[in-house]
CSV table of C-alpha atoms in Angstrom, one decimal:
chain,number,residue,atom,x,y,z
A,1,MET,CA,-14.0,-6.6,-10.0
A,2,LYS,CA,-12.1,-3.4,-10.5
A,3,ILE,CA,-11.4,-1.9,-7.5
A,4,ILE,CA,-12.2,2.0,-9.1
A,5,ASP,CA,-16.0,0.4,-9.6
A,6,LEU,CA,-16.1,-0.1,-5.7
A,7,PHE,CA,-16.1,3.4,-4.7
A,8,SER,CA,-19.2,4.1,-6.6
A,9,ALA,CA,-21.3,2.4,-3.9
A,10,GLY,CA,-20.4,5.5,-1.6
A,11,LYS,CA,-19.4,3.5,1.3
A,12,PRO,CA,-16.0,3.3,3.0
A,13,LEU,CA,-13.9,0.4,1.1
A,14,PHE,CA,-11.5,-1.4,3.9
A,15,SER,CA,-8.7,-3.2,2.3
A,16,PHE,CA,-5.4,-5.0,3.5
A,17,GLU,CA,-2.0,-5.2,2.6
A,18,PHE,CA,-0.1,-8.5,2.6
A,19,PHE,CA,3.8,-9.2,1.8
A,20,PRO,CA,5.0,-12.4,0.2
A,21,PRO,CA,6.5,-14.6,3.1
A,22,LYS,CA,10.1,-16.1,2.7
A,23,THR,CA,9.4,-19.7,3.7
A,24,PRO,CA,6.5,-22.3,2.9
A,25,GLN,CA,5.6,-22.0,6.6
A,26,GLY,CA,5.4,-18.3,6.2
A,27,VAL,CA,2.8,-18.8,3.2
A,28,ILE,CA,0.9,-21.2,5.5
A,29,HIS,CA,0.5,-18.4,8.2
A,30,LEU,CA,-0.3,-15.8,5.8
A,31,PHE,CA,-3.4,-17.9,4.4
A,32,GLU,CA,-4.5,-18.5,8.4
A,33,THR,CA,-4.2,-14.5,8.5
A,34,ILE,CA,-6.2,-13.8,5.6
A,35,SER,CA,-9.0,-16.5,6.7
A,36,HIS,CA,-9.3,-14.7,10.1
A,37,LEU,CA,-9.7,-11.4,8.4
A,38,LYS,CA,-11.9,-12.5,5.5
A,39,PRO,CA,-15.2,-12.6,7.7
A,40,LEU,CA,-14.4,-8.3,7.9
A,41,SER,CA,-15.7,-8.4,4.2
A,42,PRO,CA,-12.6,-6.4,2.7
A,43,ALA,CA,-13.2,-4.7,-0.3
A,44,PHE,CA,-9.9,-5.9,-1.6
A,45,VAL,CA,-6.4,-7.1,-0.5
A,46,SER,CA,-3.1,-6.4,-2.2
A,47,VAL,CA,0.2,-8.3,-2.3
A,48,THR,CA,3.6,-6.7,-2.4
A,49,TYR,CA,6.4,-6.9,-4.9
A,50,GLY,CA,9.7,-7.9,-3.1
A,51,ALA,CA,12.9,-5.6,-3.2
A,52,GLY,CA,14.1,-5.6,-7.1
A,53,GLY,CA,11.1,-7.9,-8.2
A,54,SER,CA,12.5,-10.9,-6.2
A,55,THR,CA,9.1,-12.3,-5.0
A,56,ARG,CA,7.5,-11.8,-8.6
A,57,ASP,CA,6.2,-15.4,-9.1
A,58,LEU,CA,5.3,-15.8,-5.5
A,59,THR,CA,3.3,-12.4,-5.6
A,60,LEU,CA,1.5,-13.6,-8.7
A,61,ASP,CA,0.5,-17.2,-7.2
A,62,LEU,CA,-0.6,-15.6,-4.1
A,63,VAL,CA,-2.7,-13.1,-5.9
A,64,ARG,CA,-4.1,-15.9,-7.9
A,65,LYS,CA,-5.0,-18.1,-5.1
A,66,ILE,CA,-6.5,-15.3,-2.9
A,67,LYS,CA,-8.6,-14.3,-5.8
A,68,ASN,CA,-9.9,-17.6,-7.1
A,69,ASP,CA,-9.6,-19.8,-4.1
A,70,LEU,CA,-10.5,-17.4,-1.4
A,71,GLN,CA,-13.2,-15.3,-3.6
A,72,ILE,CA,-11.5,-12.1,-2.2
A,73,GLU,CA,-10.6,-9.1,-4.9
A,74,THR,CA,-7.0,-8.7,-5.2
A,75,MET,CA,-4.4,-6.0,-6.5
A,76,ALA,CA,-1.0,-7.1,-7.5
A,77,HIS,CA,2.0,-4.6,-6.8
A,78,LEU,CA,4.1,-4.2,-9.9
A,79,THR,CA,7.1,-2.1,-9.8
A,80,CYS,CA,9.6,-1.2,-12.5
A,81,THR,CA,12.7,-2.4,-10.6
A,82,ASN,CA,15.0,-4.9,-12.5
A,83,ALA,CA,12.4,-5.4,-15.0
A,84,THR,CA,12.4,-4.8,-19.0
A,85,CYS,CA,9.1,-3.6,-20.6
A,86,ASP,CA,9.0,-7.3,-22.3
A,87,GLU,CA,9.3,-8.7,-18.6
A,88,ILE,CA,6.5,-6.5,-17.6
A,89,ASN,CA,4.2,-7.3,-20.1
A,90,ALA,CA,4.9,-11.0,-19.3
A,91,VAL,CA,3.8,-10.4,-15.9
A,92,LEU,CA,0.6,-8.5,-17.0
A,93,ASP,CA,-0.4,-11.1,-19.2
A,94,ARG,CA,-0.1,-13.7,-16.6
A,95,LEU,CA,-2.4,-11.4,-14.5
A,96,CYS,CA,-4.9,-11.4,-17.2
A,97,GLU,CA,-5.0,-15.1,-17.4
A,98,ASP,CA,-5.5,-15.9,-13.8
A,99,GLY,CA,-8.6,-13.2,-13.6
A,100,ILE,CA,-6.6,-10.3,-11.9
A,101,GLU,CA,-7.9,-6.9,-12.7
A,102,ASN,CA,-6.0,-4.5,-10.5
A,103,VAL,CA,-2.4,-3.4,-10.3
A,104,LEU,CA,-0.7,-1.1,-8.3
A,105,VAL,CA,1.8,0.4,-10.2
A,106,LEU,CA,5.2,1.6,-8.3
A,107,ARG,CA,8.8,2.4,-9.3
A,108,GLY,CA,9.9,0.6,-6.6
A,109,ASP,CA,13.1,0.7,-4.5
A,110,PRO,CA,16.7,0.0,-5.8
A,111,PRO,CA,17.7,-3.5,-5.5
A,112,ASN,CA,19.6,-4.4,-2.6
A,113,GLY,CA,23.4,-3.1,-2.4
A,114,GLN,CA,22.1,-0.4,-5.2
A,115,ALA,CA,21.9,3.0,-3.7
A,116,LEU,CA,20.0,4.9,-6.5
A,117,PHE,CA,17.3,3.6,-8.7
A,118,ILE,CA,18.7,2.7,-12.2
A,119,PRO,CA,16.2,1.6,-14.8
A,120,ARG,CA,17.1,-1.6,-17.0
A,121,GLU,CA,17.3,-0.9,-20.7
A,122,ASN,CA,14.0,-0.9,-22.3
A,123,GLY,CA,12.3,-0.8,-19.0
A,124,PHE,CA,10.8,2.4,-17.2
A,125,ALA,CA,12.1,4.8,-14.8
A,126,TYR,CA,9.0,6.0,-12.9
A,127,ALA,CA,5.2,4.6,-12.0
A,128,SER,CA,4.2,7.3,-14.6
A,129,GLU,CA,5.9,5.4,-17.2
A,130,LEU,CA,4.5,2.3,-16.1
A,131,ALA,CA,1.0,3.5,-15.7
A,132,PHE,CA,0.9,5.2,-19.1
A,133,HIS,CA,2.2,1.7,-20.9
A,134,ILE,CA,-0.2,-0.4,-18.9
A,135,ARG,CA,-3.0,2.0,-19.5
A,136,LYS,CA,-2.2,1.8,-23.6
A,137,LYS,CA,-2.1,-2.0,-23.9
A,138,PHE,CA,-4.2,-3.3,-21.0
A,139,ASP,CA,-7.3,-3.0,-19.2
A,140,PHE,CA,-6.6,-3.1,-15.4
A,141,SER,CA,-7.9,-0.8,-12.7
A,142,LEU,CA,-4.6,0.8,-11.7
A,143,GLY,CA,-3.8,2.2,-8.5
A,144,GLY,CA,-0.6,4.3,-7.3
A,145,ALA,CA,1.2,5.3,-4.1
A,146,CYS,CA,1.6,8.9,-2.6
A,147,TYR,CA,3.5,10.2,0.2
A,148,PRO,CA,1.6,12.8,2.8
A,149,GLU,CA,5.1,13.4,4.2
A,150,GLY,CA,7.0,13.4,1.1
A,151,HIS,CA,9.1,10.7,-0.8
A,152,ILE,CA,12.2,9.8,1.0
A,153,GLU,CA,13.8,10.9,-2.2
A,154,CYS,CA,11.9,13.9,-2.6
A,155,ARG,CA,11.2,16.1,0.7
A,156,ASP,CA,10.2,19.3,-1.3
A,157,LEU,CA,6.3,18.4,-1.2
A,158,GLU,CA,5.3,20.5,-4.0
A,159,LYS,CA,7.4,18.7,-6.5
A,160,ASP,CA,6.8,15.2,-4.9
A,161,LEU,CA,3.1,16.2,-5.8
A,162,GLU,CA,3.8,17.2,-9.2
A,163,HIS,CA,5.1,13.6,-9.7
A,164,LEU,CA,2.0,12.4,-8.4
A,165,LYS,CA,0.2,14.6,-10.5
A,166,ARG,CA,2.2,12.9,-13.5
A,167,LYS,CA,1.0,9.4,-12.4
A,168,VAL,CA,-2.7,10.4,-12.1
A,169,ASP,CA,-2.4,12.0,-15.6
A,170,ALA,CA,-1.1,8.6,-16.8
A,171,GLY,CA,-3.9,6.7,-15.9
A,172,VAL,CA,-4.1,5.9,-12.3
A,173,ASP,CA,-7.4,5.4,-10.9
A,174,PHE,CA,-7.0,6.1,-7.2
A,175,ILE,CA,-4.1,6.5,-4.8
A,176,ILE,CA,-3.2,4.9,-1.5
A,177,THR,CA,-1.0,6.8,1.0
A,178,GLN,CA,2.2,5.9,2.7
A,179,LEU,CA,1.7,5.1,6.4
A,180,PHE,CA,1.3,8.1,8.6
A,181,PHE,CA,0.5,8.3,12.3
A,182,ASP,CA,-0.4,12.2,12.4
A,183,ASN,CA,-3.8,12.9,10.3
A,184,ARG,CA,-2.7,16.4,9.9
A,185,TYR,CA,-0.2,15.5,7.4
A,186,PHE,CA,-2.8,13.4,5.3
A,187,PHE,CA,-5.3,16.5,5.4
A,188,ASP,CA,-3.1,19.0,4.2
A,189,PHE,CA,-1.7,16.7,1.4
A,190,ILE,CA,-5.5,16.1,0.6
A,191,ASN,CA,-6.0,20.0,0.3
A,192,ARG,CA,-2.9,20.4,-2.0
A,193,ALA,CA,-3.7,17.3,-4.1
A,194,ARG,CA,-7.1,19.0,-4.9
A,195,ARG,CA,-5.7,22.5,-5.4
A,196,ILE,CA,-3.5,21.1,-8.4
A,197,GLY,CA,-6.6,19.0,-9.9
A,198,ILE,CA,-6.4,15.5,-8.5
A,199,ARG,CA,-9.5,14.5,-8.1
A,200,ILE,CA,-9.4,10.8,-7.7
A,201,PRO,CA,-9.8,8.7,-4.8
A,202,ILE,CA,-7.3,9.1,-2.1
A,203,ILE,CA,-7.1,6.1,0.5
A,204,PRO,CA,-5.2,6.5,3.6
A,205,GLY,CA,-2.9,4.0,4.6
A,206,ILE,CA,-2.6,2.8,8.1
A,207,MET,CA,-0.2,0.6,9.8
A,208,PRO,CA,-1.4,-0.8,13.3
A,209,ILE,CA,1.9,-0.6,15.6
A,210,THR,CA,2.7,-3.6,17.4
A,211,ASN,CA,6.5,-3.2,18.0
A,212,VAL,CA,8.2,0.1,18.7
A,213,ASN,CA,11.5,-0.9,17.2
A,214,GLN,CA,9.7,-2.3,14.3
A,215,VAL,CA,7.9,1.0,13.8
A,216,LYS,CA,10.9,3.4,14.1
A,217,ARG,CA,12.7,1.2,11.5
A,218,PHE,CA,9.8,1.5,9.2
A,219,THR,CA,9.4,5.0,9.4
A,220,LYS,CA,12.9,5.8,9.2
A,221,LEU,CA,12.9,4.0,5.8
A,222,CYS,CA,9.9,5.6,4.4
A,223,GLY,CA,10.5,9.1,5.6
A,224,ALA,CA,7.1,9.2,7.8
A,225,SER,CA,7.0,10.5,11.4
A,226,ILE,CA,5.8,9.4,14.8
A,227,PRO,CA,4.2,12.4,16.9
A,228,ASP,CA,6.4,12.8,20.1
A,229,ALA,CA,3.7,12.2,22.5
A,230,LEU,CA,2.8,8.9,20.7
A,231,LEU,CA,6.4,7.7,20.6
A,232,SER,CA,6.6,8.8,24.3
A,233,GLU,CA,3.6,6.5,25.6
A,234,LEU,CA,5.0,3.7,23.4
A,235,GLU,CA,8.7,3.9,24.8
A,236,SER,CA,7.1,4.1,28.1
A,237,VAL,CA,5.8,0.3,27.8
A,238,GLU,CA,8.0,-0.9,25.1
A,239,GLN,CA,8.9,-4.1,27.2
A,240,ASP,CA,5.2,-5.0,27.4
A,241,ASP,CA,4.4,-6.4,23.9
A,242,LYS,CA,0.5,-6.4,24.7
A,243,ALA,CA,0.6,-2.9,26.2
A,244,VAL,CA,2.4,-1.8,22.8
A,245,GLU,CA,-0.1,-3.4,20.5
A,246,GLN,CA,-2.7,-1.6,22.9
A,247,VAL,CA,-1.6,1.5,22.5
A,248,GLY,CA,-0.9,1.2,18.5
A,249,ILE,CA,-4.5,0.0,18.1
A,250,LEU,CA,-6.1,3.2,20.3
A,251,HIS,CA,-4.1,5.4,18.1
A,252,ALA,CA,-5.2,3.8,15.0
A,253,VAL,CA,-8.8,3.6,16.1
A,254,ARG,CA,-8.6,7.3,16.6
A,255,GLN,CA,-6.9,7.9,13.4
A,256,CYS,CA,-9.3,6.0,11.2
A,257,LYS,CA,-12.5,7.5,13.1
A,258,ALA,CA,-11.3,11.1,12.4
A,259,LEU,CA,-10.5,10.3,8.8
A,260,LEU,CA,-13.6,8.5,7.9
A,261,SER,CA,-15.8,11.2,9.5
A,262,ALA,CA,-13.8,13.7,7.5
A,263,GLY,CA,-14.8,12.0,3.9
A,264,ALA,CA,-11.6,9.5,3.5
A,265,PRO,CA,-13.2,7.1,1.1
A,266,GLY,CA,-11.8,4.1,3.1
A,267,ILE,CA,-8.8,2.6,5.1
A,268,HIS,CA,-6.1,0.6,3.6
A,269,PHE,CA,-4.3,-1.5,6.4
A,270,TYR,CA,-0.7,-2.5,6.3
A,271,THR,CA,-1.3,-5.7,8.1
A,272,LEU,CA,2.5,-6.9,8.5
A,273,ASN,CA,0.9,-10.5,7.6
A,274,LYS,CA,-1.1,-10.6,11.1
A,275,SER,CA,-4.4,-10.3,11.7
A,276,SER,CA,-5.1,-9.4,15.6
A,277,ALA,CA,-4.4,-5.6,15.6
A,278,THR,CA,-6.4,-5.0,12.4
A,279,ARG,CA,-9.4,-7.0,13.5
A,280,ALA,CA,-9.2,-5.2,16.6
A,281,ILE,CA,-9.4,-1.8,15.0
A,282,LEU,CA,-12.2,-2.9,13.0
A,283,ASP,CA,-14.3,-4.1,15.8
A,284,HIS,CA,-13.9,-0.7,17.1
A,285,LEU,CA,-14.8,1.0,14.1
């Protein structure tokens, strides 16, 4: 089923994001995680693409198995990185053959060791170009990404919003935000997006904090921030893994409740291929 059609029910959609593991044992663990989360009836799950498209085949295998074997609606991430138009068409053809109806279109990060994003010859430079291409030739429901605190490569919030508007105009159906820990960024972003005519659903992306060093690394990589009070609380217990996870869960619960009360169309959880924190948050909700 197309994700855009799921919004018509008028109920919040809860969804989970996973990444392709690096080992066969990791794949086994991932499916154990998904089996623990399946009783929560996610509206859909998504599977990321490795840097430079390095996990393309595994991503495609995973979305096929989750969709067809586990009977959970799936969305495949697809990036422009290190791919020609023909190679991307081949991926999209395979997704069609496997019954996948949803794609998250992304520019993607530069390959490892490359400072700047350089499109392949006969490839795409921006997610908006990729969305426009797919919309012309295929019948997927298209998701896009957005950045409440601005993209790491574009700290001008208004310019970053203009880039998002181009994606929407190119055919993106809904948007999922980068992780954030202060809802004020999300609400400000929503107001600015609506003012320039972006009317499609915008789903907040929430990452449960389970490790202090890990969340510091992630926020540095993606340009997000951690509120001082939250960071202080986390650092006060960072030697106690269970205490860190509990702080992270309770903060995420407060975030989600406020977001849903304000009319957010759902929550997309960045699970990091783990189930316990996400389950606990949804139990609270």
